[in-house]
Short mmCIF file of C-alpha atoms in Angstrom, two decimals:
data_model
loop_
_atom_site.label_atom_id
_atom_site.label_comp_id
_atom_site.label_asym_id
_atom_site.label_seq_id
_atom_site.Cartn_x
_atom_site.Cartn_y
_atom_site.Cartn_z
CA UNK E 1 -21.51 -81.34 -57.15
CA UNK E 2 -22.94 -79.06 -54.46
CA UNK E 3 -26.27 -77.25 -54.31
CA UNK E 4 -26.95 -73.56 -53.73
CA UNK E 5 -29.36 -71.72 -51.44
CA UNK E 6 -30.73 -68.27 -52.25
CA UNK E 7 -32.96 -66.02 -50.14
CA UNK E 8 -34.35 -62.48 -50.12
CA UNK E 9 -34.68 -60.10 -47.20
CA UNK E 10 -35.74 -56.61 -46.17
CA UNK E 11 -38.07 -54.34 -48.10
CA UNK E 12 -39.10 -55.38 -51.62
CA UNK E 13 -38.37 -53.66 -54.91
CA UNK E 14 -39.60 -54.00 -58.47
CA UNK E 15 -36.22 -55.44 -59.49
CA UNK E 16 -35.21 -57.85 -56.70
CA UNK E 17 -36.64 -60.86 -58.51
CA UNK E 18 -34.42 -60.02 -61.48
CA UNK E 19 -31.43 -60.59 -59.18
CA UNK E 20 -32.99 -63.89 -58.13
CA UNK E 21 -33.35 -64.81 -61.80
CA UNK E 22 -29.68 -63.89 -62.27
CA UNK E 23 -28.57 -66.18 -59.46
CA UNK E 24 -30.64 -69.01 -60.93
CA UNK E 25 -29.25 -68.43 -64.45
CA UNK E 26 -25.73 -68.40 -63.10
CA UNK E 27 -26.26 -71.65 -61.21
CA UNK E 28 -27.92 -73.38 -64.17
CA UNK E 29 -24.88 -72.71 -66.33
CA UNK E 30 -22.46 -73.72 -63.58
CA UNK E 31 -20.40 -76.88 -63.69
CA UNK E 32 -20.04 -76.79 -59.90
CA UNK E 33 -23.62 -76.47 -58.67
CA UNK E 34 -26.55 -78.84 -59.13
CA UNK E 35 -29.83 -78.07 -57.38
CA UNK E 36 -31.05 -74.58 -56.55
CA UNK E 37 -33.09 -74.06 -53.39
CA UNK E 38 -34.91 -70.92 -52.35
CA UNK E 39 -35.39 -70.25 -48.63
CA UNK E 40 -38.90 -68.97 -47.95
CA UNK E 41 -38.96 -65.75 -45.90
CA UNK E 42 -35.23 -65.12 -45.83
CA UNK E 43 -32.99 -66.50 -43.11
CA UNK E 44 -36.16 -67.58 -41.27
CA UNK E 45 -36.68 -70.13 -44.03
CA UNK E 46 -33.26 -71.61 -43.34
CA UNK E 47 -33.98 -71.83 -39.62
CA UNK E 48 -37.39 -73.40 -40.28
CA UNK E 49 -36.12 -75.56 -43.15
CA UNK E 50 -38.77 -74.07 -45.41
CA UNK E 51 -37.40 -74.39 -48.92
CA UNK E 52 -38.58 -74.22 -52.52
CA UNK E 53 -36.77 -76.23 -55.20
CA UNK E 54 -36.17 -73.84 -58.09
CA UNK E 55 -33.83 -75.62 -60.51
CA UNK E 56 -36.32 -78.11 -61.95
CA UNK E 57 -38.90 -75.41 -62.58
CA UNK E 58 -36.31 -73.15 -64.21
CA UNK E 59 -35.18 -75.99 -66.47
CA UNK E 60 -38.65 -77.10 -67.56
CA UNK E 61 -40.71 -73.87 -67.72
CA UNK E 62 -39.57 -71.93 -70.76
CA UNK E 63 -40.68 -68.48 -69.58
CA UNK E 64 -40.18 -68.93 -65.83
CA UNK E 65 -37.03 -66.81 -65.48
CA UNK E 66 -38.27 -64.13 -67.86
CA UNK E 67 -41.53 -63.76 -65.97
CA UNK E 68 -39.74 -63.99 -62.60
CA UNK E 69 -37.52 -61.02 -63.50
CA UNK E 70 -40.59 -58.92 -64.31
CA UNK E 71 -42.52 -59.85 -61.15
CA UNK E 72 -42.36 -57.17 -58.42
CA UNK E 73 -41.68 -57.67 -54.71
CA UNK E 74 -40.10 -60.92 -53.51
CA UNK E 75 -40.95 -64.26 -55.05
CA UNK E 76 -39.36 -66.05 -52.08
CA UNK E 77 -40.84 -63.75 -49.46
CA UNK E 78 -38.95 -61.66 -46.95
CA UNK E 79 -38.17 -61.28 -43.27
CA UNK E 80 -36.71 -58.73 -40.91
CA UNK E 81 -34.62 -60.85 -38.56
CA UNK E 82 -31.79 -59.21 -36.63
CA UNK E 83 -29.06 -61.84 -36.29
CA UNK E 84 -27.01 -61.75 -33.12
CA UNK E 85 -23.24 -61.82 -33.12
CA UNK E 86 -22.03 -65.38 -33.95
CA UNK E 87 -19.74 -65.33 -30.91
CA UNK E 88 -22.53 -64.25 -28.54
CA UNK E 89 -25.14 -66.63 -29.92
CA UNK E 90 -23.41 -69.60 -31.57
CA UNK E 91 -26.40 -71.94 -31.14
CA UNK E 92 -28.50 -70.29 -33.84
CA UNK E 93 -25.57 -70.48 -36.25
CA UNK E 94 -25.09 -74.15 -35.37
CA UNK E 95 -28.71 -74.67 -36.41
CA UNK E 96 -28.23 -72.76 -39.67
CA UNK E 97 -25.11 -74.68 -40.65
CA UNK E 98 -26.69 -78.02 -39.81
CA UNK E 99 -29.57 -77.11 -42.11
CA UNK E 100 -27.29 -75.96 -44.93
CA UNK E 101 -25.03 -78.99 -44.64
CA UNK E 102 -28.01 -81.33 -44.69
CA UNK E 103 -29.05 -79.78 -48.00
CA UNK E 104 -25.45 -80.11 -49.28
CA UNK E 105 -25.21 -76.37 -49.87
CA UNK E 106 -21.96 -75.16 -51.39
CA UNK E 107 -22.91 -71.47 -51.67
CA UNK E 108 -25.50 -69.22 -50.03
CA UNK E 109 -26.74 -66.01 -51.70
CA UNK E 110 -28.66 -63.33 -49.80
CA UNK E 111 -30.37 -60.60 -51.82
CA UNK E 112 -31.08 -57.51 -49.76
CA UNK E 113 -30.07 -54.15 -48.36
CA UNK E 114 -27.96 -52.96 -45.45
CA UNK E 115 -29.37 -55.23 -42.76
CA UNK E 116 -29.25 -58.20 -45.12
CA UNK E 117 -25.58 -57.53 -45.81
CA UNK E 118 -25.06 -57.53 -42.03
CA UNK E 119 -26.63 -61.02 -41.91
CA UNK E 120 -24.39 -62.33 -44.71
CA UNK E 121 -21.35 -60.84 -42.99
CA UNK E 122 -22.17 -62.67 -39.76
CA UNK E 123 -22.78 -65.93 -41.63
CA UNK E 124 -19.44 -65.57 -43.36
CA UNK E 125 -17.68 -64.96 -40.03
CA UNK E 126 -19.43 -67.97 -38.53
CA UNK E 127 -18.37 -70.12 -41.50
CA UNK E 128 -14.78 -69.06 -41.05
CA UNK E 129 -14.84 -69.98 -37.34
CA UNK E 130 -16.26 -73.39 -38.21
CA UNK E 131 -13.83 -73.95 -41.10
CA UNK E 132 -16.91 -74.44 -43.26
CA UNK E 133 -16.43 -74.67 -47.01
CA UNK E 134 -19.80 -72.98 -47.67
CA UNK E 135 -19.34 -69.67 -49.50
CA UNK E 136 -21.49 -66.66 -48.65
CA UNK E 137 -22.34 -63.85 -51.03
CA UNK E 138 -24.51 -60.75 -50.86
CA UNK E 139 -26.44 -59.40 -53.84
CA UNK E 140 -27.49 -55.76 -53.30
CA UNK E 141 -30.96 -54.25 -53.50
CA UNK E 142 -32.68 -51.25 -51.98
CA UNK E 143 -34.77 -48.44 -53.41
CA UNK E 144 -33.08 -46.21 -50.80
CA UNK E 145 -29.81 -46.44 -52.78
CA UNK E 146 -27.80 -46.01 -49.59
CA UNK E 147 -25.35 -48.95 -49.75
CA UNK E 148 -21.71 -47.93 -49.93
CA UNK E 149 -19.05 -49.32 -52.30
CA UNK E 150 -21.51 -49.53 -55.19
CA UNK E 151 -22.44 -46.74 -57.58
CA UNK E 152 -26.12 -47.50 -57.05
CA UNK E 153 -28.36 -50.35 -55.96
CA UNK E 154 -30.84 -52.48 -57.94
CA UNK E 155 -34.40 -51.33 -57.39
CA UNK E 156 -33.45 -47.67 -57.15
CA UNK E 157 -33.66 -46.99 -60.89
CA UNK E 158 -37.16 -48.46 -61.21
CA UNK E 159 -38.40 -46.64 -58.09
CA UNK E 160 -36.91 -43.40 -59.41
CA UNK E 161 -38.65 -43.97 -62.75
CA UNK E 162 -41.98 -44.49 -60.98
CA UNK E 163 -41.51 -41.37 -58.84
CA UNK E 164 -40.52 -39.14 -61.76
CA UNK E 165 -43.43 -40.46 -63.84
CA UNK E 166 -45.87 -39.95 -60.96
CA UNK E 167 -44.59 -36.43 -60.32
CA UNK E 168 -45.14 -35.52 -63.97
CA UNK E 169 -48.70 -36.88 -63.80
CA UNK E 170 -49.32 -35.03 -60.53
CA UNK E 171 -48.10 -31.85 -62.22
CA UNK E 172 -50.66 -32.29 -65.00
CA UNK E 173 -53.36 -32.77 -62.38
CA UNK E 174 -52.45 -29.51 -60.65
CA UNK E 175 -52.63 -27.55 -63.91
CA UNK E 176 -56.36 -28.08 -64.45
CA UNK E 177 -57.69 -25.48 -61.97
CA UNK E 178 -57.12 -21.76 -62.18
CA UNK E 179 -56.72 -21.55 -58.42
CA UNK E 180 -53.64 -21.23 -56.21
CA UNK E 181 -52.76 -24.55 -54.60
CA UNK E 182 -49.87 -26.43 -53.02
CA UNK E 183 -49.32 -30.17 -53.42
CA UNK E 184 -46.87 -31.93 -51.10
CA UNK E 185 -45.59 -35.37 -52.13
CA UNK E 186 -43.99 -37.50 -49.40
CA UNK E 187 -41.37 -39.92 -50.71
CA UNK E 188 -39.53 -42.76 -48.95
CA UNK E 189 -36.11 -41.95 -47.55
CA UNK E 190 -35.53 -42.20 -43.81
CA UNK E 191 -31.89 -41.14 -43.79
CA UNK E 192 -30.93 -40.59 -47.44
CA UNK E 193 -32.67 -38.49 -50.06
CA UNK E 194 -31.77 -40.37 -53.25
CA UNK E 195 -35.37 -41.27 -54.05
CA UNK E 196 -36.77 -37.82 -53.38
CA UNK E 197 -34.08 -36.31 -55.58
CA UNK E 198 -35.38 -38.32 -58.53
CA UNK E 199 -38.58 -36.24 -58.47
CA UNK E 200 -36.62 -33.52 -60.28
CA UNK E 201 -36.51 -35.73 -63.39
CA UNK E 202 -40.19 -34.84 -63.95
CA UNK E 203 -39.16 -31.37 -65.10
CA UNK E 204 -39.23 -30.80 -68.85
CA UNK E 205 -39.67 -28.04 -71.41
CA UNK E 206 -43.14 -27.13 -70.09
CA UNK E 207 -43.16 -28.48 -66.53
CA UNK E 208 -41.05 -26.87 -63.80
CA UNK E 209 -42.46 -28.87 -60.90
CA UNK E 210 -41.60 -29.90 -58.31
CA UNK E 211 -40.33 -26.42 -57.56
CA UNK E 212 -39.10 -27.44 -54.10
CA UNK E 213 -37.26 -30.58 -52.97
CA UNK E 214 -36.23 -31.31 -49.37
CA UNK E 215 -33.82 -34.11 -48.44
CA UNK E 216 -32.74 -35.47 -45.02
CA UNK E 217 -29.11 -34.50 -45.67
CA UNK E 218 -29.88 -30.80 -45.05
CA UNK E 219 -31.57 -29.46 -41.85
CA UNK E 220 -35.19 -28.48 -42.46
CA UNK E 221 -36.33 -25.07 -41.21
CA UNK E 222 -40.08 -24.58 -40.98
CA UNK E 223 -40.00 -20.81 -41.32
CA UNK E 224 -37.76 -21.03 -44.37
CA UNK E 225 -40.07 -23.66 -45.85
CA UNK E 226 -43.03 -21.28 -45.56
CA UNK E 227 -41.02 -18.52 -47.21
CA UNK E 228 -39.94 -20.89 -50.00
CA UNK E 229 -43.55 -21.80 -50.73
CA UNK E 230 -44.67 -18.17 -50.51
CA UNK E 231 -41.97 -17.16 -53.01
CA UNK E 232 -42.90 -19.91 -55.48
CA UNK E 233 -46.60 -18.97 -55.28
CA UNK E 234 -45.67 -15.54 -56.63
CA UNK E 235 -44.27 -17.28 -59.73
CA UNK E 236 -46.93 -19.96 -60.23
CA UNK E 237 -50.41 -20.76 -58.98
CA UNK E 238 -49.47 -24.42 -58.67
CA UNK E 239 -46.59 -25.31 -56.37
CA UNK E 240 -45.51 -28.93 -55.97
CA UNK E 241 -43.16 -29.97 -53.17
CA UNK E 242 -41.22 -33.26 -53.01
CA UNK E 243 -40.12 -34.17 -49.49
CA UNK E 244 -38.29 -37.12 -47.95
CA UNK E 245 -40.09 -38.84 -45.08
CA UNK E 246 -36.94 -38.47 -42.97
CA UNK E 247 -36.35 -34.71 -43.05
CA UNK E 248 -35.05 -33.38 -39.73
CA UNK E 249 -34.69 -30.03 -38.04
CA UNK E 250 -31.37 -28.42 -37.08
CA UNK E 251 -31.26 -30.55 -33.91
CA UNK E 252 -31.57 -33.76 -35.88
CA UNK E 253 -35.15 -34.41 -34.77
CA UNK E 254 -37.48 -35.87 -37.38
CA UNK E 255 -40.17 -33.43 -38.47
CA UNK E 256 -42.65 -36.30 -38.14
CA UNK E 257 -41.14 -37.40 -34.79
CA UNK E 258 -44.47 -37.48 -32.98
CA UNK E 259 -45.66 -40.26 -35.30
CA UNK E 260 -42.36 -42.19 -35.53
CA UNK E 261 -41.66 -45.55 -33.89
CA UNK E 262 -38.51 -47.68 -34.00
CA UNK E 263 -38.31 -51.15 -35.56
CA UNK E 264 -36.25 -54.06 -34.19
CA UNK E 265 -33.14 -52.73 -35.95
CA UNK E 266 -33.52 -49.36 -34.25
CA UNK E 267 -34.57 -47.65 -37.50
CA UNK E 268 -37.32 -45.07 -37.14
CA UNK E 269 -40.48 -46.05 -39.02
CA UNK E 270 -41.64 -42.72 -40.35
CA UNK E 271 -44.85 -41.46 -41.88
CA UNK E 272 -46.86 -38.33 -41.77
CA UNK E 273 -44.33 -35.63 -42.73
CA UNK E 274 -46.47 -34.70 -45.74
CA UNK E 275 -49.45 -34.13 -43.46
CA UNK E 276 -47.28 -32.11 -41.05
CA UNK E 277 -46.19 -29.79 -43.88
CA UNK E 278 -49.74 -29.62 -45.20
CA UNK E 279 -50.92 -28.32 -41.85
CA UNK E 280 -48.09 -25.78 -41.71
CA UNK E 281 -49.03 -24.38 -45.13
CA UNK E 282 -52.72 -24.25 -44.22
CA UNK E 283 -52.01 -22.45 -40.98
CA UNK E 284 -49.48 -19.96 -42.36
CA UNK E 285 -50.67 -19.29 -45.92
CA UNK E 286 -54.42 -20.05 -45.78
CA UNK E 287 -54.39 -21.68 -49.20
CA UNK E 288 -55.66 -24.89 -50.75
CA UNK E 289 -53.14 -27.61 -49.99
CA UNK E 290 -53.05 -31.39 -50.05
CA UNK E 291 -50.47 -34.03 -49.28
CA UNK E 292 -49.81 -37.34 -51.03
CA UNK E 293 -47.85 -40.25 -49.57
CA UNK E 294 -46.56 -42.56 -52.32
CA UNK E 295 -45.77 -45.22 -49.69
CA UNK E 296 -45.26 -48.79 -50.95
CA UNK E 297 -46.27 -47.84 -54.51
CA UNK E 298 -42.67 -46.74 -54.96
CA UNK E 299 -41.33 -50.25 -54.48
CA UNK E 300 -44.01 -52.48 -56.04
CA UNK E 301 -44.81 -50.78 -59.36
CA UNK E 302 -43.84 -53.65 -61.63
CA UNK E 303 -45.63 -52.01 -64.56
CA UNK E 304 -43.20 -49.04 -64.46
CA UNK E 305 -39.75 -50.58 -64.28
CA UNK E 306 -36.50 -49.48 -65.86
CA UNK E 307 -35.04 -52.00 -68.29
CA UNK E 308 -31.54 -50.88 -67.30
CA UNK E 309 -32.33 -51.58 -63.66
CA UNK E 310 -33.53 -55.11 -64.35
CA UNK E 311 -30.57 -55.82 -66.62
CA UNK E 312 -28.06 -54.80 -63.96
CA UNK E 313 -29.98 -56.69 -61.27
CA UNK E 314 -29.66 -59.94 -63.22
CA UNK E 315 -26.00 -59.32 -63.92
CA UNK E 316 -25.27 -58.81 -60.22
CA UNK E 317 -26.93 -62.14 -59.41
CA UNK E 318 -25.04 -64.00 -62.13
CA UNK E 319 -21.72 -62.44 -61.11
CA UNK E 320 -22.24 -63.56 -57.52
CA UNK E 321 -22.46 -67.19 -58.66
CA UNK E 322 -19.40 -66.80 -60.85
CA UNK E 323 -17.33 -65.41 -57.98
CA UNK E 324 -18.27 -68.24 -55.62
CA UNK E 325 -17.24 -70.68 -58.33
CA UNK E 326 -13.84 -69.00 -58.15
CA UNK E 327 -13.74 -69.81 -54.44
CA UNK E 328 -14.60 -66.35 -53.16
CA UNK E 329 -16.76 -65.70 -50.10
CA UNK E 330 -17.71 -62.82 -47.81
CA UNK E 331 -18.39 -60.36 -50.63
CA UNK E 332 -21.19 -58.34 -52.20
CA UNK E 333 -21.44 -57.81 -55.92
CA UNK E 334 -21.37 -54.12 -56.84
CA UNK E 335 -21.60 -51.68 -59.73
CA UNK E 336 -18.69 -49.46 -60.72
CA UNK E 337 -19.67 -46.58 -63.03
CA UNK E 338 -17.11 -45.90 -65.74
CA UNK E 339 -18.82 -42.98 -67.48
CA UNK E 340 -22.09 -41.00 -67.54
CA UNK E 341 -22.30 -40.24 -71.26
CA UNK E 342 -22.36 -42.76 -72.72
CA UNK E 343 -23.39 -44.66 -69.62
CA UNK E 344 -20.89 -47.46 -69.02
CA UNK E 345 -20.31 -49.64 -65.96
CA UNK E 346 -18.78 -52.90 -64.76
CA UNK E 347 -19.89 -55.50 -62.24
CA UNK E 348 -17.31 -55.99 -59.51
CA UNK E 349 -17.13 -57.13 -55.88
CA UNK E 350 -16.75 -55.44 -52.51
CA UNK E 351 -15.94 -56.82 -49.08
CA UNK E 352 -19.00 -57.25 -46.87
CA UNK E 353 -17.12 -56.10 -43.77
CA UNK E 354 -16.74 -52.68 -45.40
CA UNK E 355 -20.44 -52.41 -46.30
CA UNK E 356 -22.63 -53.72 -43.49
CA UNK E 357 -24.15 -51.14 -41.12
CA UNK E 358 -22.87 -48.18 -43.15
CA UNK E 359 -25.01 -45.80 -45.18
CA UNK E 360 -24.30 -43.45 -48.07
CA UNK E 361 -25.86 -39.99 -48.13
CA UNK E 362 -26.53 -37.74 -51.09
CA UNK E 363 -23.38 -35.57 -51.49
CA UNK E 364 -23.96 -32.07 -50.15
CA UNK E 365 -22.56 -30.70 -53.41
CA UNK E 366 -25.51 -32.29 -55.25
CA UNK E 367 -27.98 -30.24 -53.20
CA UNK E 368 -28.35 -26.52 -53.89
CA UNK E 369 -27.03 -23.98 -51.41
CA UNK E 370 -30.52 -23.14 -50.11
CA UNK E 371 -31.21 -26.79 -49.36
CA UNK E 372 -34.47 -26.86 -51.29
CA UNK E 373 -33.47 -28.42 -54.62
CA UNK E 374 -30.90 -30.68 -56.30
CA UNK E 375 -28.20 -29.84 -58.81
CA UNK E 376 -27.59 -30.93 -62.39
CA UNK E 377 -24.87 -33.29 -61.12
CA UNK E 378 -27.57 -35.17 -59.23
CA UNK E 379 -29.72 -35.48 -62.33
CA UNK E 380 -26.76 -36.53 -64.47
CA UNK E 381 -26.19 -39.35 -61.99
CA UNK E 382 -29.81 -40.58 -62.01
CA UNK E 383 -30.82 -40.25 -65.68
CA UNK E 384 -29.08 -43.40 -67.01
CA UNK E 385 -30.58 -45.52 -64.23
CA UNK E 386 -34.23 -45.06 -65.29
CA UNK E 387 -33.59 -45.89 -68.95
CA UNK E 388 -35.53 -48.36 -71.03
CA UNK E 389 -38.96 -49.97 -70.82
CA UNK E 390 -39.69 -53.60 -70.06
CA UNK E 391 -41.95 -55.90 -72.06
CA UNK E 392 -44.51 -56.61 -69.34
CA UNK E 393 -47.10 -59.20 -70.36
CA UNK E 394 -50.73 -58.12 -70.00
CA UNK E 395 -53.94 -60.15 -69.74
CA UNK E 396 -57.49 -58.85 -69.37
CA UNK E 397 -56.07 -55.38 -68.95
CA UNK E 398 -53.73 -56.28 -66.07
CA UNK E 399 -50.02 -57.15 -65.85
CA UNK E 400 -49.19 -60.85 -65.57
CA UNK E 401 -46.89 -61.81 -62.69
CA UNK E 402 -45.80 -65.12 -61.23
CA UNK E 403 -48.20 -66.46 -58.58
CA UNK E 404 -46.79 -67.01 -55.10
CA UNK E 405 -48.87 -69.78 -53.48
CA UNK E 406 -45.80 -70.94 -51.54
CA UNK E 407 -45.93 -67.79 -49.40
CA UNK E 408 -48.13 -67.75 -46.31
CA UNK E 409 -51.66 -66.48 -47.00
CA UNK E 410 -50.98 -66.07 -50.72
CA UNK E 411 -54.16 -66.54 -52.67
CA UNK E 412 -56.43 -66.66 -49.61
#
């Protein structure tokens, strides 16, 4: 029997540990795999031979996997390592394969987003060049929901649920004063507006906010924005705006470009667009205005998770193990939607070479013609993904999560 290695990478979500729990469950029921190792801090853990043995704990602690699935962020820690091409830099891959072979690894599972899928793709290519029998599989996650060849990604549903819930609560807060005001809520989304679009779910029979929604897929015009706000103020004293951090002007320049810096992958690290729009409204309309940046709250709110999201996340992890047992490698597990009402789906697979370094935008048809709202088709797509509530355990008034003393600085 062989062992398996699993790791997590990129930005965290409230559901990524459910995928880890799924991989562990799949391996525990496997007749092919024995021990389960977790690499601490992603591929860096493999390079540094920093591992955590998971199988014994999963077999002996009755509630370990249940609690793991409900714990936000990454139990194994993360990294943001840009792997070079295996042909250009074979030495680092030699090191990785020596480490995996020493641990008698038969399959490697990497849970992450676009850049993580790029890493798994390169590992799979390197394995093929070495005639290695190790199988490599990607398990998707990202609150950005921008991976292609899957209907949606784990983590998105829970983040969307948090955003919609927060927007409804923000709406109630704005109602309390009989004064005109504008509230701008900045939501994550550098290149794709899936998360910001979910703000529209806050609307109900008495709440019509946010009245305006701006996504990166449509050029942002400052003058039109001012007119949009001015028009909505004639209808209501309280105007709420949901805006993606990555909105750009007609030249493709980020509205918050003055504050943006690039990370090692070349992605712009954005912040401050809410404050930029706040200043525009103050200057042009001379009205009370404030901006709110939800920031990492969107991806770590374990107390507001969607049961459907966690269920699918586990299934994707379990399916990945099953497919490697069948001898498959170089794939990512994916979700294929069969119907909206009732919501039905299947777990399938997609080739990593068709996924890595590609991004999926919100369809233009799901954004209104004016570019300041989303359509009913968009909401029909999102609604099933935020369904269900999870049975979070509470103690002394706070949610109970798994401790992470194995991560650097944890508990200090």
